[in-house]
Amino acid sequence: MTSAAELIAVLPYARRYARALTGTQAEGDAIVAKVLGALPEDLPPKLALYAGITRETENAEHPGPVRTEPLGRHLLLLTTLEELSLADAALVTGLDEDVAAARLSQARDAVRAAAATDVLIIEDEPVIAMDLRMLVTGCGHRVVGIAASEAEAIRVAQEAKPGLVLADINLGRGGNGIVAVRNILANSQVPVIFVTAYPEQLLTAEGVEPAFVMRKPFDPVTLAIFTYQAITAGRVPLP
């Protein structure tokens, strides 16, 4: 039987997964709370939580122009966001590993073909900002501005009206990325992805948290999946 301590240790990751699927902190956390009382007993705690969340969301309507095979989105997030092996992701989704591999491949192709959007990058490190620009452009999106401070981010967002914001948390002397995003969202309903080397620090269950948190460093496929999920979820991560 899974102990309370084991569940507490893996809850932040389960909440991140559920939130990425639903697009909001409230909906994601509600699903996690629902599945806690009926976890599969034949899986380790972390995989059991993922499996319960998958079961609760596999038939949910997913907005956006790109359609994937059943459980394709789940496999994308499990293998990129949650960094599971294909074998573990197959266990979580209840699919044969070969079937899971085929659906994952189809889902990746669908994401690569997704419609592009205008992206604002909030990042104070010039080298990282340029790397992000290259990756975002490589995913088919257009970078409409790079901001190194809270004030600059707010100004660029007002002028360029991006379709997605990609924000670092710590802007050094330029302030805080979360504060910048809160100010941007006061005047627009744009999806946001937060980028940090320490995502666990944003998943503490204390107060409002972002819906999309991407770990540094990351690769082009991971970024493509995150941008697609954030755009098509169509919801705002912070009030």
Protein backbone atom coordinates (compact mmCIF):
# COMPACT_ATOMS: atom_id res chain seq x y z
CA MET A 1 0.00 0.00 0.00
CA THR A 2 1.23 3.47 -0.91
CA SER A 3 2.13 5.57 2.12
CA ALA A 4 1.11 9.20 2.63
CA ALA A 5 4.77 10.23 2.51
CA GLU A 6 5.23 8.60 -0.91
CA LEU A 7 2.19 10.41 -2.31
CA ILE A 8 3.26 13.76 -0.90
CA ALA A 9 6.65 13.37 -2.56
CA VAL A 10 5.18 12.90 -6.03
CA LEU A 11 2.17 15.24 -5.80
CA PRO A 12 3.94 18.28 -7.36
CA TYR A 13 4.62 16.30 -10.53
CA ALA A 14 1.08 14.93 -10.71
CA ARG A 15 -0.31 18.44 -10.29
CA ARG A 16 1.95 19.75 -13.05
CA TYR A 17 0.78 17.01 -15.42
CA ALA A 18 -2.91 17.54 -14.66
CA ARG A 19 -2.55 21.29 -15.01
CA ALA A 20 -0.82 21.04 -18.36
CA LEU A 21 -3.64 18.82 -19.64
CA THR A 22 -6.45 21.08 -18.45
CA GLY A 23 -4.81 24.50 -18.79
CA THR A 24 -5.67 25.76 -15.30
CA GLN A 25 -4.43 25.27 -11.76
CA ALA A 26 -7.94 24.84 -10.37
CA GLU A 27 -9.07 22.18 -12.85
CA GLY A 28 -5.80 20.29 -12.63
CA ASP A 29 -5.77 20.23 -8.84
CA ALA A 30 -9.42 19.15 -8.75
CA ILE A 31 -8.60 16.14 -10.90
CA VAL A 32 -5.63 15.21 -8.72
CA ALA A 33 -7.81 15.40 -5.60
CA LYS A 34 -10.41 13.19 -7.28
CA VAL A 35 -8.00 10.42 -8.27
CA LEU A 36 -6.15 10.26 -4.95
CA GLY A 37 -8.80 8.01 -3.46
CA ALA A 38 -8.77 5.46 -6.26
CA LEU A 39 -5.22 4.90 -7.46
CA PRO A 40 -4.18 1.79 -9.40
CA GLU A 41 -2.49 -0.57 -6.96
CA ASP A 42 -0.24 -2.27 -9.51
CA LEU A 43 1.87 0.83 -10.26
CA PRO A 44 4.43 2.87 -8.26
CA PRO A 45 2.92 6.00 -6.63
CA LYS A 46 4.07 8.46 -9.28
CA LEU A 47 2.89 6.35 -12.21
CA ALA A 48 -0.33 5.52 -10.39
CA LEU A 49 -1.13 9.23 -10.05
CA TYR A 50 -0.34 9.83 -13.70
CA ALA A 51 -2.57 6.88 -14.65
CA GLY A 52 -5.47 8.20 -12.59
CA ILE A 53 -5.16 11.66 -14.12
CA THR A 54 -4.95 10.15 -17.60
CA ARG A 55 -8.11 8.12 -16.99
CA GLU A 56 -10.00 11.23 -15.89
CA THR A 57 -8.93 13.33 -18.88
CA GLU A 58 -8.58 10.94 -21.80
CA ASN A 59 -12.09 11.66 -23.14
CA ALA A 60 -12.03 15.42 -22.55
CA GLU A 61 -12.65 17.67 -25.52
CA HIS A 62 -9.42 19.32 -26.63
CA PRO A 63 -9.73 22.71 -28.36
CA GLY A 64 -7.64 23.70 -31.31
CA PRO A 65 -7.19 22.78 -34.97
CA VAL A 66 -4.81 19.86 -34.42
CA ARG A 67 -6.23 16.44 -33.60
CA THR A 68 -4.20 13.50 -32.35
CA GLU A 69 -4.91 9.83 -31.86
CA PRO A 70 -6.50 8.96 -28.47
CA LEU A 71 -4.02 9.58 -25.63
CA GLY A 72 -1.57 11.26 -28.00
CA ARG A 73 -1.48 14.49 -25.95
CA HIS A 74 -1.02 12.49 -22.77
CA LEU A 75 1.93 10.61 -24.24
CA LEU A 76 3.51 13.87 -25.39
CA LEU A 77 3.29 15.40 -21.94
CA LEU A 78 4.34 12.24 -20.11
CA THR A 79 7.49 11.82 -22.19
CA THR A 80 8.48 15.50 -22.40
CA LEU A 81 7.08 17.44 -19.46
CA GLU A 82 7.27 14.51 -17.01
CA GLU A 83 10.32 12.91 -18.66
CA LEU A 84 8.98 9.36 -18.50
CA SER A 85 10.39 6.60 -20.67
CA LEU A 86 8.15 5.31 -23.44
CA ALA A 87 7.73 2.08 -21.48
CA ASP A 88 6.48 3.91 -18.38
CA ALA A 89 4.25 6.18 -20.45
CA ALA A 90 2.71 3.10 -22.04
CA LEU A 91 2.02 1.68 -18.57
CA VAL A 92 0.38 4.92 -17.49
CA THR A 93 -1.87 5.10 -20.55
CA GLY A 94 -2.63 1.38 -20.60
CA LEU A 95 -1.37 1.01 -24.16
CA ASP A 96 0.87 -1.59 -25.71
CA GLU A 97 4.33 -0.06 -26.07
CA ASP A 98 4.29 -0.33 -29.88
CA VAL A 99 0.88 1.34 -30.02
CA ALA A 100 2.09 4.06 -27.64
CA ALA A 101 5.15 4.67 -29.83
CA ALA A 102 2.99 5.03 -32.95
CA ARG A 103 0.56 7.45 -31.27
CA LEU A 104 3.41 9.47 -29.82
CA SER A 105 4.98 9.80 -33.26
CA GLN A 106 1.65 10.88 -34.77
CA ALA A 107 1.12 13.42 -32.02
CA ARG A 108 4.59 14.91 -32.52
CA ASP A 109 3.92 15.28 -36.25
CA ALA A 110 0.61 17.00 -35.50
CA VAL A 111 2.28 19.46 -33.14
CA ARG A 112 4.95 20.33 -35.69
CA ALA A 113 2.19 21.15 -38.17
CA ALA A 114 0.26 23.35 -35.71
CA ALA A 115 -0.51 26.96 -36.56
CA ALA A 116 2.14 29.52 -35.69
CA THR A 117 1.70 32.46 -33.33
CA ASP A 118 3.52 35.64 -32.23
CA VAL A 119 5.72 35.09 -29.18
CA LEU A 120 7.09 37.52 -26.59
CA ILE A 121 10.22 36.23 -24.82
CA ILE A 122 10.94 37.58 -21.32
CA GLU A 123 14.54 36.71 -20.51
CA ASP A 124 17.38 38.82 -19.08
CA GLU A 125 20.31 36.64 -20.20
CA PRO A 126 21.18 37.63 -23.80
CA VAL A 127 22.62 34.25 -24.81
CA ILE A 128 19.61 32.34 -23.46
CA ALA A 129 17.27 34.84 -25.08
CA MET A 130 18.91 34.28 -28.48
CA ASP A 131 18.75 30.51 -28.02
CA LEU A 132 15.04 30.82 -27.22
CA ARG A 133 14.52 33.00 -30.29
CA MET A 134 16.14 30.35 -32.50
CA LEU A 135 14.11 27.53 -30.92
CA VAL A 136 10.83 29.44 -31.12
CA THR A 137 11.49 30.37 -34.74
CA GLY A 138 12.43 26.77 -35.47
CA CYS A 139 9.03 25.70 -34.14
CA GLY A 140 7.39 27.90 -36.76
CA HIS A 141 6.46 30.82 -34.49
CA ARG A 142 7.34 34.51 -34.85
CA VAL A 143 9.22 36.36 -32.11
CA VAL A 144 7.74 39.84 -31.76
CA GLY A 145 10.00 40.98 -28.93
CA ILE A 146 12.59 40.05 -26.31
CA ALA A 147 12.28 41.81 -22.94
CA ALA A 148 14.91 41.76 -20.21
CA SER A 149 12.87 43.50 -17.48
CA GLU A 150 9.37 43.76 -16.07
CA ALA A 151 8.82 47.23 -17.51
CA GLU A 152 10.07 46.31 -20.97
CA ALA A 153 7.95 43.14 -21.01
CA ILE A 154 4.79 45.07 -20.18
CA ARG A 155 5.55 47.70 -22.83
CA VAL A 156 6.28 45.17 -25.58
CA ALA A 157 3.18 43.14 -24.72
CA GLN A 158 1.00 46.25 -25.00
CA GLU A 159 2.53 47.21 -28.33
CA ALA A 160 2.94 43.80 -30.02
CA LYS A 161 -0.05 41.94 -28.53
CA PRO A 162 1.61 38.49 -28.69
CA GLY A 163 -0.30 35.22 -28.92
CA LEU A 164 2.04 33.57 -26.39
CA VAL A 165 4.47 34.72 -23.69
CA LEU A 166 7.56 32.68 -22.84
CA ALA A 167 8.85 34.02 -19.51
CA ASP A 168 11.84 33.35 -17.29
CA ILE A 169 11.13 33.65 -13.57
CA ASN A 170 14.27 35.45 -12.38
CA LEU A 171 15.12 38.56 -14.38
CA GLY A 172 18.00 39.62 -12.15
CA ARG A 173 18.02 43.40 -11.74
CA GLY A 174 15.13 43.56 -14.18
CA GLY A 175 12.74 42.12 -11.61
CA ASN A 176 10.52 39.05 -11.58
CA GLY A 177 8.96 37.31 -14.55
CA ILE A 178 5.83 36.34 -12.64
CA VAL A 179 5.19 39.98 -11.68
CA ALA A 180 5.65 41.02 -15.31
CA VAL A 181 3.19 38.37 -16.46
CA ARG A 182 0.59 39.37 -13.88
CA ASN A 183 0.73 42.93 -15.19
CA ILE A 184 0.46 41.74 -18.79
CA LEU A 185 -2.53 39.54 -17.97
CA ALA A 186 -4.31 42.47 -16.35
CA ASN A 187 -4.93 43.77 -19.88
CA SER A 188 -4.93 40.64 -22.08
CA GLN A 189 -5.81 36.96 -22.11
CA VAL A 190 -2.59 35.53 -23.52
CA PRO A 191 -1.30 32.05 -22.64
CA VAL A 192 2.03 31.95 -20.79
CA ILE A 193 4.80 29.40 -20.38
CA PHE A 194 7.22 29.93 -17.50
CA VAL A 195 10.79 28.75 -17.96
CA THR A 196 12.92 27.84 -14.95
CA ALA A 197 15.70 25.50 -13.91
CA TYR A 198 13.75 24.71 -10.73
CA PRO A 199 10.08 24.03 -11.62
CA GLU A 200 9.45 22.38 -8.24
CA GLN A 201 9.76 25.81 -6.61
CA LEU A 202 6.60 26.88 -8.45
CA LEU A 203 4.63 23.76 -7.50
CA THR A 204 4.32 24.16 -3.76
CA ALA A 205 0.51 24.33 -3.52
CA GLU A 206 0.90 27.68 -1.77
CA GLY A 207 -1.23 30.29 -3.50
CA VAL A 208 -1.73 30.78 -7.23
CA GLU A 209 0.66 28.92 -9.51
CA PRO A 210 1.30 28.97 -13.27
CA ALA A 211 -0.38 26.41 -15.50
CA PHE A 212 2.63 25.80 -17.77
CA VAL A 213 6.13 25.41 -16.34
CA MET A 214 9.01 24.25 -18.54
CA ARG A 215 12.34 23.08 -17.14
CA LYS A 216 15.67 24.45 -18.36
CA PRO A 217 17.46 23.23 -20.41
CA PHE A 218 15.02 21.96 -23.04
CA ASP A 219 15.04 20.83 -26.65
CA PRO A 220 13.05 21.97 -29.71
CA VAL A 221 10.53 19.11 -29.47
CA THR A 222 9.76 19.94 -25.84
CA LEU A 223 9.30 23.61 -26.68
CA ALA A 224 7.05 22.79 -29.64
CA ILE A 225 4.83 20.61 -27.45
CA PHE A 226 4.62 23.22 -24.70
CA THR A 227 3.77 26.05 -27.06
CA TYR A 228 1.08 23.98 -28.77
CA GLN A 229 -0.45 22.89 -25.48
CA ALA A 230 -0.43 26.40 -24.03
CA ILE A 231 -1.97 27.97 -27.14
CA THR A 232 -4.67 25.36 -27.70
CA ALA A 233 -5.62 25.05 -24.04
CA GLY A 234 -6.87 28.60 -24.46
CA ARG A 235 -6.70 29.51 -20.80
CA VAL A 236 -4.73 31.99 -18.73
CA PRO A 237 -2.29 30.65 -16.10
CA LEU A 238 -2.42 33.48 -13.55
CA PRO A 239 -5.10 35.97 -12.45
